[in-house]
Each structure stands twice: as C-alpha cells, then as structure tokens.
Amino acid sequence: MSSWKDSLTSIPGTVAQLINESASNLLHASSSLGSTVGLGGSGSTGSGSEGGGSEESGPQSAEYRALPIPASLVREQWRLIFTSDANIQDLQAAIAHCRDLVLLSEELSEERRWLVRHLVDLRYSLQELEEAQEQHSLSSDMVVMNAIRSVVGHHFVPHHPHHGKRNRLQAAAKRNYCDHCTTIIWSVVQNSYVCSDCGFLVHQKCIDGVKRVCAHVLVSERQHPISEICPEIGLASQGYKCAECGTMLNIKNTWIEPRLCDYSGLYYCPRCNWNDSNFIPARIIHNWDFSPRRVSRTALQEIRLFLNKPLIRLEEDNPKLFVFVEKLCAVKKLRQNLVHMRHYLAACKIASELKLVDQQLGVRRHLAQSNEFYSLSDLSQVESGALSEFLQGVFKAFNDHIRSCPMCLAQAYICEICSNNEVIFPFDDGCIKCDQCNSIFHRVCLTRKNMICPKCIRIQERRLQLDRMKSTEDDDDDGVATDDEVTAAE
C-alpha cells in the first residue's frame, strides 16, 4: 500500500490530488465497514498508519493533498490541470495562466494558497520535463557522434547491407571489398563503414589507416572535371611512388605493377587502382569518345560525383562537335525551344499551380534554363539517344499546355508581314525570332523581306524623327538666345 501511494507523488498537478482523495475516501469507507476490498486484506488501522506514513514521506504535506480545488477556480481547472503526458508548451501556458490568477486573487485567501502551491507543482513538472528532454538530446547527439567518424574528409557511417529479405539475398550474392586493404568484407561477422559523400567502403579496423582524401573534397576544390586527355607526367616525376598511398613502384625489393589512370594521368599501385573502367570526360569533350578506359579508385569516385552536375560548356569548349554530331544539333534545338517555353510557363499561374516544370524535368531543370551547360550524364544520353526522347516528351507536354491555356495564348504573336490570324510562338518550326526586337515572324515571310525586320525599321525611323525634333528645338533655343544677347548689347 505504501509503494502504491508513493507512486502517486510522481503524477504532476491535481490529478495526483484527485486520485489520492479517492484513495483516502476508499480507505475510510473500508475501515468503517471492516472490509478489505482492493487492499490485499489490510485492516483499517494498518491502512491508516501506512497512509499516514506515505503522506509524510511525499514531497508535499497531507494538508495540501487534501485541499480540493476552490469553487471559484472550477471554471479554470481545464487550463490548470494536466496529466503526465503534458508537453512543455502546455505546462508553460498553464504556469503563465496560474501566475496571472495568483496576482488577481486576494491575499491570504484559499484561492491564492491553492494557486501558489499548484504553481510550484507545475514549475517542478516543467523542470523535470526539460531536464529529461535535454538528457535525451545529449544522448542522441552522442550516439550520432559515435556513429559518424571523420577521416581525411570522409564522413564514415555504419554500413548495413542487409535490409529485408530481398536485399539480404542480393547482398549475399554481391561481394564488397574494402577500399583500403582490398580484402573482402564479410558483413555477417565484420563491421564496415561507408563514406556518405563518396561511397568509400572500409572495414572498421581500417578506418584509422585511410589515406585517400575524400573524392567529394577534390570535386569541391576542382569544381570541373579534368579537361586534358590523360595528362601524364611520368613515373619519374612521381618519385616512383604511388600517387595516393606512396608505395614504392620499383623492382628494388619486390615488383609492384604501376597502373596508369587515364583520367588523372598518374600512376598508382594495385591497391589504389583496381583497373576499373569508365568513360573519360576529356575524351568526350574533345573527341566524342565514350570508350571505357582504366581509372583509379579515386578517379572513379570523382567521375561519379561529377556525373549529374551540369558544369560542361560543350559549345564553348568544342563548338565543332555540333557540326559533326547530328544528335547534338537535335538536342540543342530541343533545348532552345524549351528555353522559350519556360518563359511562358513561368508567367502562367495555372502552370505554377500544376507544377508542370517540376513534374516534367524534376532535378534536371538546367535543360530548360539554358542550352549551354551539359552534365556527363546528359552527354552519355545524347550518344545513346535517351536524352532526345526525354526532351521530346517534355516538349510535347509543354506545347499541349501552352496551346490550350488562355493565359499562355494571350502572349502569342501574329506575323505582321502576312497579317495572318494564325498565332505563332518562338518555338514553332516554321517561325523565326528577331534578335533585335524579339518579334516573331514566319520564316518564309521574313525571307521575302530579305531578312529585314519591319518593326526594327519603324523603331529606327522613330529614333531619327526624335533626333530631328531635338535638333530643331536646339536651333530655336540658340536663335532666341542670340536675339537676347543683341538686345542686351544695345
């Protein structure tokens, strides 16, 4: 009985009081009737002594616990009584309201007495809840800090290849090797870590010995892929050492095969160069060559990080590619049309509500923002033809919306040369845009005018007319000034 009564002291607020009152009433009723219902056969004397001992050992006196809520505060009890599941915001609101009621109550009144003691109880509960949350946050932060380990730019997190039965079977069929010691990782009996930035996989025991700088750090510093084709400097310039781990690559003691990385032009040992094959960005830009070449582990991770970043200005780096590669010309034309369409969709409220651009392009918004930048993934899909099909689907979706949307149709053009009522857009095949005034004409109509824009002619004539008017006004002002000077001289 005593332990049950002690547990009530941990319940904050008046809920503990109400339960305690109910229990005491039950005890008095049982003592008067001589029954032992729900008390495990204990008598009234034992119950009374145990109850008195429990009340004295609690944090608050029996007098306070026996005090019921004053009748004048019954209407406010829903704002003052909270159970153990109250959060910090609720307790803070109750404390503020209770403090206001204390100031409004009369001095030495029962209401103020009850409110002050209830205010202390609320503040005590709030302090316990804040300390509990602070300890929980500190413990969770310590767990996160223990889980993440930073070594030479890597952010290693525990690697868990087994998630679900299907993935477990796939992981069992696939072998993972440590990028540091090159041995197999037995995930059943060995703990492993993986870099969340570059994918560097390593044994737990090998973390402290990692020497390879994170590829994400190299990408952030370099910002662009290496533009030279295999810039080899020679093994002698490296001091006959591996470019990554510094292992001697000579035949003085034992023969270690030096392996050339076609991306960086450096030599590596077999532990740092596993003869992985991948296309080289420089060979794509200069020769449109997608044949796989052998690269080091660092170069492979770096190329993968560059894969989806639109950083290559292909027309600026090698403009002749657009002359010899027809697929590039088709993609360039589609991207130019999407750039024109994007201006219509950006000003359309309906397209913004539908999020049409995000639905069609997703993370590849650079394809419709300009036709200059390409990513390595874009160039690879140009060669395979996948990018052209993707852009054609986006073009069809944009075109259907623009031609059916009244807000987009209101921004259409009419060819002023032929005065045809057909609306035209800058992305139509048979139309051409003037670079000076941005007017749209039929290509055939503008060709009959010898590619001379009539709107530009009108603008030039207006400028000449304004210049003539200004010159005549200046001459009149000079003549008036001369007459005034003659009059003053006389």
Coordinates of C-alpha atoms in Angstrom, one line a residue:
M1 CA 0.0 0.0 0.0
S2 CA 2.8 2.3 0.8
S3 CA 4.6 1.8 -2.5
W4 CA 1.3 2.4 -4.3
K5 CA 0.8 5.6 -2.5
D6 CA 4.4 6.7 -3.2
S7 CA 3.9 6.2 -6.9
L8 CA 1.2 8.8 -6.8
T9 CA 3.6 11.5 -5.8
S10 CA 5.2 11.4 -9.3
I11 CA 2.0 12.3 -11.0
P12 CA 2.0 16.1 -11.6
G13 CA -0.7 18.5 -10.7
T14 CA -4.1 18.0 -9.3
V15 CA -4.6 14.6 -11.0
A16 CA -2.5 13.1 -8.2
Q17 CA -4.5 15.0 -5.7
L18 CA -7.8 13.7 -7.1
I19 CA -6.6 10.1 -7.2
N20 CA -5.2 10.5 -3.6
E21 CA -8.5 11.8 -2.4
S22 CA -10.4 9.0 -4.0
A23 CA -8.0 6.5 -2.4
S24 CA -8.3 8.1 1.1
N25 CA -12.1 8.1 0.8
L26 CA -12.0 4.4 -0.2
L27 CA -9.7 3.7 2.8
H28 CA -12.1 5.5 5.2
A29 CA -15.1 3.6 3.8
S30 CA -13.3 0.3 4.1
S31 CA -12.3 1.0 7.7
S32 CA -15.8 1.9 8.7
L33 CA -17.3 -1.2 7.1
G34 CA -14.5 -3.5 8.1
S35 CA -13.9 -4.6 4.6
T36 CA -10.7 -5.3 2.8
V37 CA -11.8 -4.7 -0.8
G38 CA -8.9 -4.0 -3.1
L39 CA -6.4 -3.5 -0.2
G40 CA -5.0 -7.0 0.0
G41 CA -6.7 -7.9 3.3
S42 CA -5.2 -5.0 5.2
G43 CA -7.2 -3.6 8.2
S44 CA -8.2 -0.1 8.8
T45 CA -5.5 0.5 11.4
G46 CA -2.8 -0.7 9.1
S47 CA -4.2 1.3 6.2
G48 CA -4.4 4.4 8.2
S49 CA -0.8 4.1 9.5
E50 CA 0.6 3.2 6.1
G51 CA -1.4 6.0 4.5
G52 CA -0.1 8.5 7.1
G53 CA 3.5 7.3 6.6
S54 CA 3.1 7.7 2.8
E55 CA 1.8 11.2 3.1
E56 CA 4.6 12.3 5.4
S57 CA 7.2 10.8 3.1
G58 CA 5.9 12.6 0.0
P59 CA 7.2 15.9 -1.4
Q60 CA 4.1 17.7 -0.3
S61 CA 2.1 17.7 3.0
A62 CA -1.2 15.9 3.6
E63 CA -2.9 19.2 4.2
Y64 CA -2.2 20.3 0.6
R65 CA -3.1 17.0 -0.9
A66 CA -6.4 17.0 1.0
L67 CA -7.2 20.5 -0.2
P68 CA -9.8 20.4 -3.0
I69 CA -9.8 23.0 -5.8
P70 CA -11.6 26.1 -4.7
A71 CA -15.1 26.6 -6.0
S72 CA -14.1 29.9 -7.6
L73 CA -11.5 28.1 -9.7
V74 CA -13.6 25.3 -11.0
R75 CA -14.1 27.1 -14.3
E76 CA -10.3 27.4 -14.7
Q77 CA -9.4 23.8 -13.9
W78 CA -9.2 22.8 -17.6
R79 CA -6.4 25.3 -18.0
L80 CA -4.6 24.3 -14.9
I81 CA -4.8 20.5 -14.5
F82 CA -2.5 18.4 -16.7
T83 CA -1.7 14.7 -16.8
S84 CA 1.8 13.2 -17.2
D85 CA 1.6 13.4 -21.0
A86 CA 1.6 17.2 -21.0
N87 CA 4.3 18.8 -23.1
I88 CA 6.4 21.8 -22.4
Q89 CA 4.2 24.2 -24.3
D90 CA 1.1 23.1 -22.3
L91 CA 3.0 23.4 -19.0
Q92 CA 4.3 26.9 -19.9
A93 CA 0.8 28.1 -20.8
A94 CA -0.6 26.7 -17.5
I95 CA 2.2 28.4 -15.5
A96 CA 1.5 31.7 -17.1
H97 CA -2.2 31.4 -16.5
C98 CA -1.7 30.3 -12.9
R99 CA 0.6 33.2 -12.3
D100 CA -2.0 35.6 -13.6
L101 CA -4.6 34.1 -11.3
V102 CA -2.3 34.4 -8.3
L103 CA -2.0 38.2 -9.0
L104 CA -5.7 38.6 -9.4
S105 CA -6.6 36.6 -6.2
E106 CA -6.9 38.2 -2.7
E107 CA -4.1 38.0 -0.2
L108 CA -4.2 35.2 2.4
S109 CA -7.2 33.6 0.6
E110 CA -7.7 29.9 -0.1
E111 CA -7.6 30.6 -3.8
R112 CA -4.2 32.1 -3.6
R113 CA -2.9 29.4 -1.3
W114 CA -4.1 26.7 -3.7
L115 CA -2.8 28.5 -6.8
V116 CA 0.7 29.2 -5.3
R117 CA 1.2 25.6 -4.4
H118 CA -0.2 24.4 -7.7
L119 CA 2.2 26.9 -9.5
V120 CA 5.1 25.3 -7.6
D121 CA 4.0 21.9 -8.7
L122 CA 3.7 23.0 -12.4
R123 CA 7.1 24.5 -12.4
Y124 CA 8.6 21.4 -10.8
S125 CA 7.0 19.3 -13.5
L126 CA 8.2 21.6 -16.2
Q127 CA 11.8 21.5 -14.9
E128 CA 11.7 17.7 -14.8
L129 CA 10.4 17.5 -18.4
E130 CA 13.1 20.0 -19.7
E131 CA 15.9 18.0 -18.0
A132 CA 14.6 14.8 -19.4
Q133 CA 14.4 16.2 -22.9
E134 CA 17.9 17.7 -22.6
Q135 CA 19.4 14.4 -21.4
H136 CA 17.6 12.6 -24.3
S137 CA 19.0 15.1 -26.9
L138 CA 22.5 14.8 -25.4
S139 CA 22.4 11.1 -25.5
S140 CA 21.1 11.0 -29.1
D141 CA 23.8 13.5 -30.2
M142 CA 26.4 11.3 -28.6
V143 CA 25.1 8.3 -30.5
V144 CA 25.2 10.3 -33.7
M145 CA 28.7 11.5 -33.0
N146 CA 29.9 8.0 -32.2
A147 CA 28.3 6.7 -35.4
I148 CA 29.8 9.2 -37.7
R149 CA 33.6 9.2 -38.0
S150 CA 35.6 11.9 -40.0
V151 CA 38.9 10.8 -41.5
V152 CA 40.7 12.9 -44.2
G153 CA 37.5 14.5 -45.4
H154 CA 35.4 11.3 -45.3
H155 CA 32.3 11.1 -43.2
F156 CA 32.0 7.4 -42.4
V157 CA 28.7 6.0 -41.2
P158 CA 27.9 2.3 -40.4
H159 CA 27.3 0.2 -43.5
H160 CA 24.3 -2.1 -43.2
P161 CA 23.9 -4.0 -46.5
H162 CA 21.1 -6.3 -45.1
H163 CA 17.7 -4.7 -45.0
G164 CA 14.9 -7.0 -45.8
K165 CA 14.9 -10.5 -47.3
R166 CA 15.3 -9.4 -50.9
N167 CA 18.2 -7.1 -50.2
R168 CA 19.7 -9.6 -48.0
L169 CA 19.8 -12.2 -50.8
Q170 CA 21.2 -9.6 -53.2
A171 CA 23.9 -8.6 -50.6
A172 CA 24.8 -12.2 -50.1
A173 CA 25.3 -12.6 -53.9
K174 CA 27.4 -9.4 -54.2
R175 CA 30.8 -9.2 -52.6
N176 CA 32.0 -6.0 -51.1
Y177 CA 35.7 -5.2 -50.9
C178 CA 37.5 -2.8 -48.6
D179 CA 38.8 0.3 -50.4
H180 CA 41.8 0.4 -48.1
C181 CA 43.1 -3.1 -47.7
T182 CA 41.3 -4.5 -50.8
T183 CA 40.2 -7.6 -49.0
I184 CA 36.6 -8.9 -48.9
I185 CA 34.2 -7.6 -46.2
W186 CA 32.3 -10.4 -44.6
S187 CA 29.3 -8.4 -43.5
V188 CA 28.0 -11.2 -41.3
V189 CA 31.0 -11.1 -38.9
Q190 CA 32.7 -7.9 -39.8
N191 CA 31.6 -4.3 -39.2
S192 CA 32.1 -1.9 -42.1
Y193 CA 31.7 1.8 -42.7
V194 CA 30.9 3.8 -45.8
C195 CA 31.5 7.4 -46.6
S196 CA 28.2 9.2 -47.1
D197 CA 29.8 11.6 -49.6
C198 CA 31.9 9.5 -52.0
G199 CA 30.9 5.9 -51.2
F200 CA 34.3 4.8 -49.8
L201 CA 33.8 1.4 -48.2
V202 CA 36.1 0.2 -45.5
H203 CA 36.5 -2.2 -42.6
Q204 CA 36.0 -0.8 -39.1
K205 CA 39.6 -1.8 -38.3
C206 CA 40.9 0.0 -41.4
I207 CA 39.3 3.4 -40.7
D208 CA 42.3 4.9 -38.9
G209 CA 44.7 3.9 -41.7
V210 CA 42.8 5.6 -44.6
K211 CA 45.0 7.9 -46.6
R212 CA 42.8 8.7 -49.6
V213 CA 41.3 12.1 -49.5
C214 CA 37.5 12.1 -50.0
A215 CA 36.6 12.5 -53.6
H216 CA 33.9 14.9 -52.6
V217 CA 36.6 17.3 -51.2
L218 CA 38.5 17.0 -54.5
V219 CA 35.4 17.7 -56.5
S220 CA 34.6 20.8 -54.3
E221 CA 38.1 22.1 -54.8
R222 CA 38.4 21.4 -58.5
Q223 CA 34.8 22.3 -59.4
H224 CA 35.2 20.9 -63.0
P225 CA 36.4 17.6 -64.4
I226 CA 39.9 17.4 -65.8
S227 CA 39.8 18.8 -69.3
E228 CA 43.1 17.4 -70.6
I229 CA 43.3 14.0 -72.1
C230 CA 45.4 11.8 -69.8
P231 CA 47.8 14.5 -68.5
E232 CA 50.6 12.0 -67.8
I233 CA 53.7 13.4 -66.0
G234 CA 55.7 10.2 -65.9
L235 CA 56.6 7.8 -63.1
A236 CA 59.9 9.5 -62.5
S237 CA 58.2 12.8 -61.7
Q238 CA 56.2 10.9 -59.0
G239 CA 59.4 9.7 -57.5
Y240 CA 58.5 6.1 -58.4
K241 CA 55.8 6.2 -55.8
C242 CA 52.1 5.6 -55.8
A243 CA 50.2 8.9 -56.2
E244 CA 47.9 8.0 -53.4
C245 CA 49.5 5.9 -50.7
G246 CA 53.2 6.5 -51.5
T247 CA 54.1 2.8 -52.1
M248 CA 57.4 2.5 -53.9
L249 CA 56.8 1.3 -57.5
N250 CA 60.3 -0.2 -58.4
I251 CA 62.0 -3.5 -58.6
K252 CA 64.5 -2.9 -55.9
N253 CA 62.8 -5.3 -53.4
T254 CA 59.7 -6.6 -55.0
W255 CA 58.0 -5.8 -58.2
I256 CA 54.8 -3.8 -57.9
E257 CA 52.9 -3.1 -61.1
P258 CA 52.5 0.7 -61.7
R259 CA 49.0 1.2 -63.1
L260 CA 48.2 4.4 -65.1
C261 CA 44.9 6.3 -64.5
D262 CA 43.6 7.6 -67.8
Y263 CA 41.7 10.4 -66.1
S264 CA 44.4 12.0 -64.0
G265 CA 47.5 10.7 -65.8
L266 CA 49.1 9.5 -62.5
Y267 CA 50.4 6.1 -61.6
Y268 CA 49.0 4.0 -58.8
C269 CA 49.7 0.8 -57.1
P270 CA 47.3 -2.2 -57.5
R271 CA 45.7 -1.4 -54.1
C272 CA 44.7 2.1 -55.3
N273 CA 44.0 1.2 -58.9
W274 CA 41.8 -1.8 -59.4
N275 CA 41.7 -1.5 -63.2
D276 CA 38.1 -0.1 -63.1
S277 CA 36.8 1.0 -66.4
N278 CA 34.9 4.2 -67.1
F279 CA 34.5 6.9 -69.8
I280 CA 36.8 9.9 -69.6
P281 CA 35.2 13.4 -69.6
A282 CA 38.1 15.0 -71.5
R283 CA 37.8 12.4 -74.3
I284 CA 34.1 13.0 -74.6
I285 CA 34.5 16.8 -74.8
H286 CA 37.4 16.8 -77.4
N287 CA 36.8 13.6 -79.4
W288 CA 33.3 12.5 -78.6
D289 CA 34.8 9.2 -77.4
F290 CA 32.8 7.2 -74.9
S291 CA 35.0 4.1 -74.9
P292 CA 35.8 2.9 -71.3
R293 CA 39.4 3.4 -70.0
R294 CA 41.1 2.2 -66.9
V295 CA 41.0 4.6 -64.0
S296 CA 42.0 4.6 -60.3
R297 CA 39.5 4.3 -57.5
T298 CA 39.8 8.0 -56.7
A299 CA 39.1 8.9 -60.3
L300 CA 36.1 6.6 -60.5
Q301 CA 34.5 8.1 -57.4
E302 CA 35.3 11.6 -58.7
I303 CA 33.7 11.0 -62.1
R304 CA 30.6 9.6 -60.4
L305 CA 30.3 12.7 -58.3
F306 CA 30.6 14.9 -61.5
L307 CA 28.1 12.6 -63.3
N308 CA 24.9 14.7 -62.8
K309 CA 26.3 18.1 -62.4
P310 CA 25.8 20.5 -65.3
L311 CA 29.2 22.0 -65.5
I312 CA 30.4 21.4 -69.1
R313 CA 30.0 24.2 -71.6
L314 CA 30.3 22.0 -74.6
E315 CA 29.7 24.6 -77.3
E316 CA 32.4 26.8 -75.8
D317 CA 34.9 24.0 -75.3
N318 CA 34.5 22.3 -78.6
P319 CA 32.0 24.1 -81.0
K320 CA 32.9 21.8 -83.9
L321 CA 31.1 18.9 -82.2
F322 CA 27.8 20.4 -83.2
V323 CA 28.8 20.3 -86.8
F324 CA 29.8 16.7 -86.9
V325 CA 27.4 15.1 -84.4
E326 CA 23.8 15.3 -85.6
K327 CA 22.4 14.1 -82.2
L328 CA 23.9 17.2 -80.5
C329 CA 22.3 19.5 -83.0
A330 CA 18.9 17.9 -82.4
V331 CA 19.3 18.2 -78.6
K332 CA 20.4 21.8 -78.9
K333 CA 17.3 22.7 -80.9
L334 CA 15.0 21.0 -78.4
R335 CA 16.7 22.8 -75.5
Q336 CA 16.3 26.2 -77.3
N337 CA 12.6 25.5 -77.7
L338 CA 12.3 24.5 -74.0
V339 CA 14.0 27.8 -73.0
H340 CA 11.3 29.7 -74.9
M341 CA 8.6 27.6 -73.4
R342 CA 9.9 28.1 -69.9
H343 CA 9.3 31.9 -70.2
Y344 CA 5.6 31.2 -70.9
L345 CA 5.2 28.7 -68.1
A346 CA 7.0 31.0 -65.6
A347 CA 4.4 33.7 -66.2
C348 CA 1.4 31.3 -66.2
K349 CA -0.4 30.9 -62.9
I350 CA -2.0 27.7 -64.0
A351 CA 1.3 26.1 -64.8
S352 CA 2.7 27.2 -61.5
E353 CA -0.2 25.7 -59.6
L354 CA 0.2 22.4 -61.5
K355 CA 4.0 22.5 -61.1
L356 CA 4.3 21.4 -64.7
V357 CA 8.0 22.2 -64.9
D358 CA 8.9 20.2 -61.8
Q359 CA 6.7 17.3 -62.9
Q360 CA 8.4 17.0 -66.3
L361 CA 12.0 17.9 -65.6
G362 CA 12.4 17.2 -61.9
V363 CA 16.1 17.8 -60.9
R364 CA 17.1 18.4 -64.5
R365 CA 15.8 21.9 -64.7
H366 CA 19.1 23.1 -66.3
L367 CA 17.9 21.5 -69.6
A368 CA 15.2 24.3 -69.8
Q369 CA 17.1 27.1 -68.2
S370 CA 19.7 27.5 -70.9
N371 CA 21.2 25.4 -73.8
E372 CA 24.8 25.9 -72.7
F373 CA 25.5 23.6 -69.8
Y374 CA 25.7 19.8 -70.0
S375 CA 26.4 17.1 -67.5
L376 CA 28.3 13.9 -68.1
S377 CA 25.0 12.0 -67.8
D378 CA 23.4 14.3 -70.4
L379 CA 26.3 13.7 -72.9
S380 CA 26.1 9.9 -72.4
Q381 CA 22.3 10.0 -73.0
V382 CA 22.9 12.1 -76.1
E383 CA 25.0 9.3 -77.5
S384 CA 22.5 6.7 -76.6
G385 CA 19.5 8.7 -77.9
A386 CA 17.8 8.7 -74.5
L387 CA 18.1 12.4 -73.9
S388 CA 16.4 13.3 -77.3
E389 CA 13.4 11.1 -76.4
F390 CA 13.2 12.6 -73.0
L391 CA 13.2 16.2 -74.3
Q392 CA 10.7 15.4 -77.0
G393 CA 8.3 14.1 -74.3
V394 CA 8.8 17.3 -72.2
F395 CA 8.3 19.4 -75.4
K396 CA 5.0 17.7 -76.1
A397 CA 3.7 18.3 -72.6
F398 CA 4.7 22.0 -72.6
N399 CA 3.3 22.5 -76.0
D400 CA 0.0 21.0 -75.2
H401 CA -0.4 23.2 -72.1
I402 CA 0.7 26.4 -73.9
R403 CA -1.7 26.0 -76.8
S404 CA -4.7 25.1 -74.5
C405 CA -4.0 27.6 -71.8
P406 CA -5.8 31.1 -72.3
M407 CA -3.1 32.9 -70.3
C408 CA -0.3 31.5 -72.5
L409 CA -2.3 32.1 -75.7
A410 CA -2.6 35.7 -74.7
Q411 CA 1.2 36.1 -75.1
A412 CA 1.3 34.6 -78.6
Y413 CA 2.4 36.6 -81.7
I414 CA 0.9 37.3 -85.1
C415 CA 3.1 37.7 -88.2
E416 CA 2.7 41.3 -89.3
I417 CA 4.2 40.7 -92.7
C418 CA 1.5 38.3 -94.0
S419 CA -1.2 39.6 -91.5
N420 CA -2.4 36.0 -91.0
N421 CA -4.7 35.4 -88.0
E422 CA -2.7 32.3 -87.0
V423 CA -1.0 32.7 -83.7
I424 CA 2.7 31.8 -83.7
F425 CA 5.3 31.1 -81.0
P426 CA 9.1 31.4 -81.0
F427 CA 9.4 27.6 -80.6
D428 CA 7.4 26.8 -83.8
D429 CA 9.4 25.1 -86.5
G430 CA 8.3 27.5 -89.3
C431 CA 9.0 30.7 -87.3
I432 CA 12.0 32.8 -86.6
K433 CA 12.7 35.4 -83.9
C434 CA 14.3 38.8 -84.5
D435 CA 17.4 39.2 -82.3
Q436 CA 16.9 42.9 -82.0
C437 CA 13.2 43.4 -81.1
N438 CA 12.3 39.8 -80.2
S439 CA 9.4 39.9 -82.7
I440 CA 8.2 36.6 -84.2
F441 CA 7.6 36.1 -88.0
H442 CA 7.1 33.3 -90.4
R443 CA 10.4 32.3 -91.8
V444 CA 9.1 32.4 -95.3
C445 CA 7.7 35.9 -94.8
L446 CA 10.9 37.3 -93.4
T447 CA 12.9 35.7 -96.2
R448 CA 10.8 37.6 -98.8
K449 CA 11.7 40.8 -96.9
N450 CA 15.4 39.9 -97.3
M451 CA 15.6 39.1 -93.5
I452 CA 14.9 42.8 -92.7
C453 CA 12.5 43.1 -89.7
P454 CA 9.8 45.7 -90.4
K455 CA 9.5 46.5 -86.7
C456 CA 13.2 47.3 -86.4
I457 CA 12.8 49.7 -89.4
R458 CA 9.9 51.5 -87.7
I459 CA 11.9 51.8 -84.5
Q460 CA 14.9 53.3 -86.4
E461 CA 12.6 55.8 -88.2
R462 CA 11.1 56.9 -84.9
R463 CA 14.6 57.4 -83.4
L464 CA 15.6 59.5 -86.5
Q465 CA 12.4 61.6 -86.2
L466 CA 13.1 62.2 -82.5
D467 CA 16.6 63.2 -83.2
R468 CA 15.4 65.7 -85.8
M469 CA 12.9 67.2 -83.5
K470 CA 15.5 67.6 -80.8
S471 CA 17.9 69.2 -83.2
T472 CA 15.3 71.7 -84.4
E473 CA 14.4 72.6 -80.8
D474 CA 18.1 73.2 -80.0
D475 CA 18.4 75.5 -83.1
D476 CA 15.4 77.5 -82.0
D477 CA 16.8 77.9 -78.5
D478 CA 20.1 79.1 -79.9
G479 CA 18.3 81.7 -82.1
V480 CA 16.3 83.1 -79.1
A481 CA 19.5 83.3 -77.1
T482 CA 21.2 85.3 -79.9
D483 CA 18.4 87.8 -80.1
D484 CA 18.5 88.3 -76.3
E485 CA 22.3 88.9 -76.5
V486 CA 21.9 91.6 -79.2
T487 CA 19.1 93.4 -77.2
A488 CA 21.3 93.4 -74.2
A489 CA 24.2 94.8 -76.1
E490 CA 22.1 97.7 -77.5

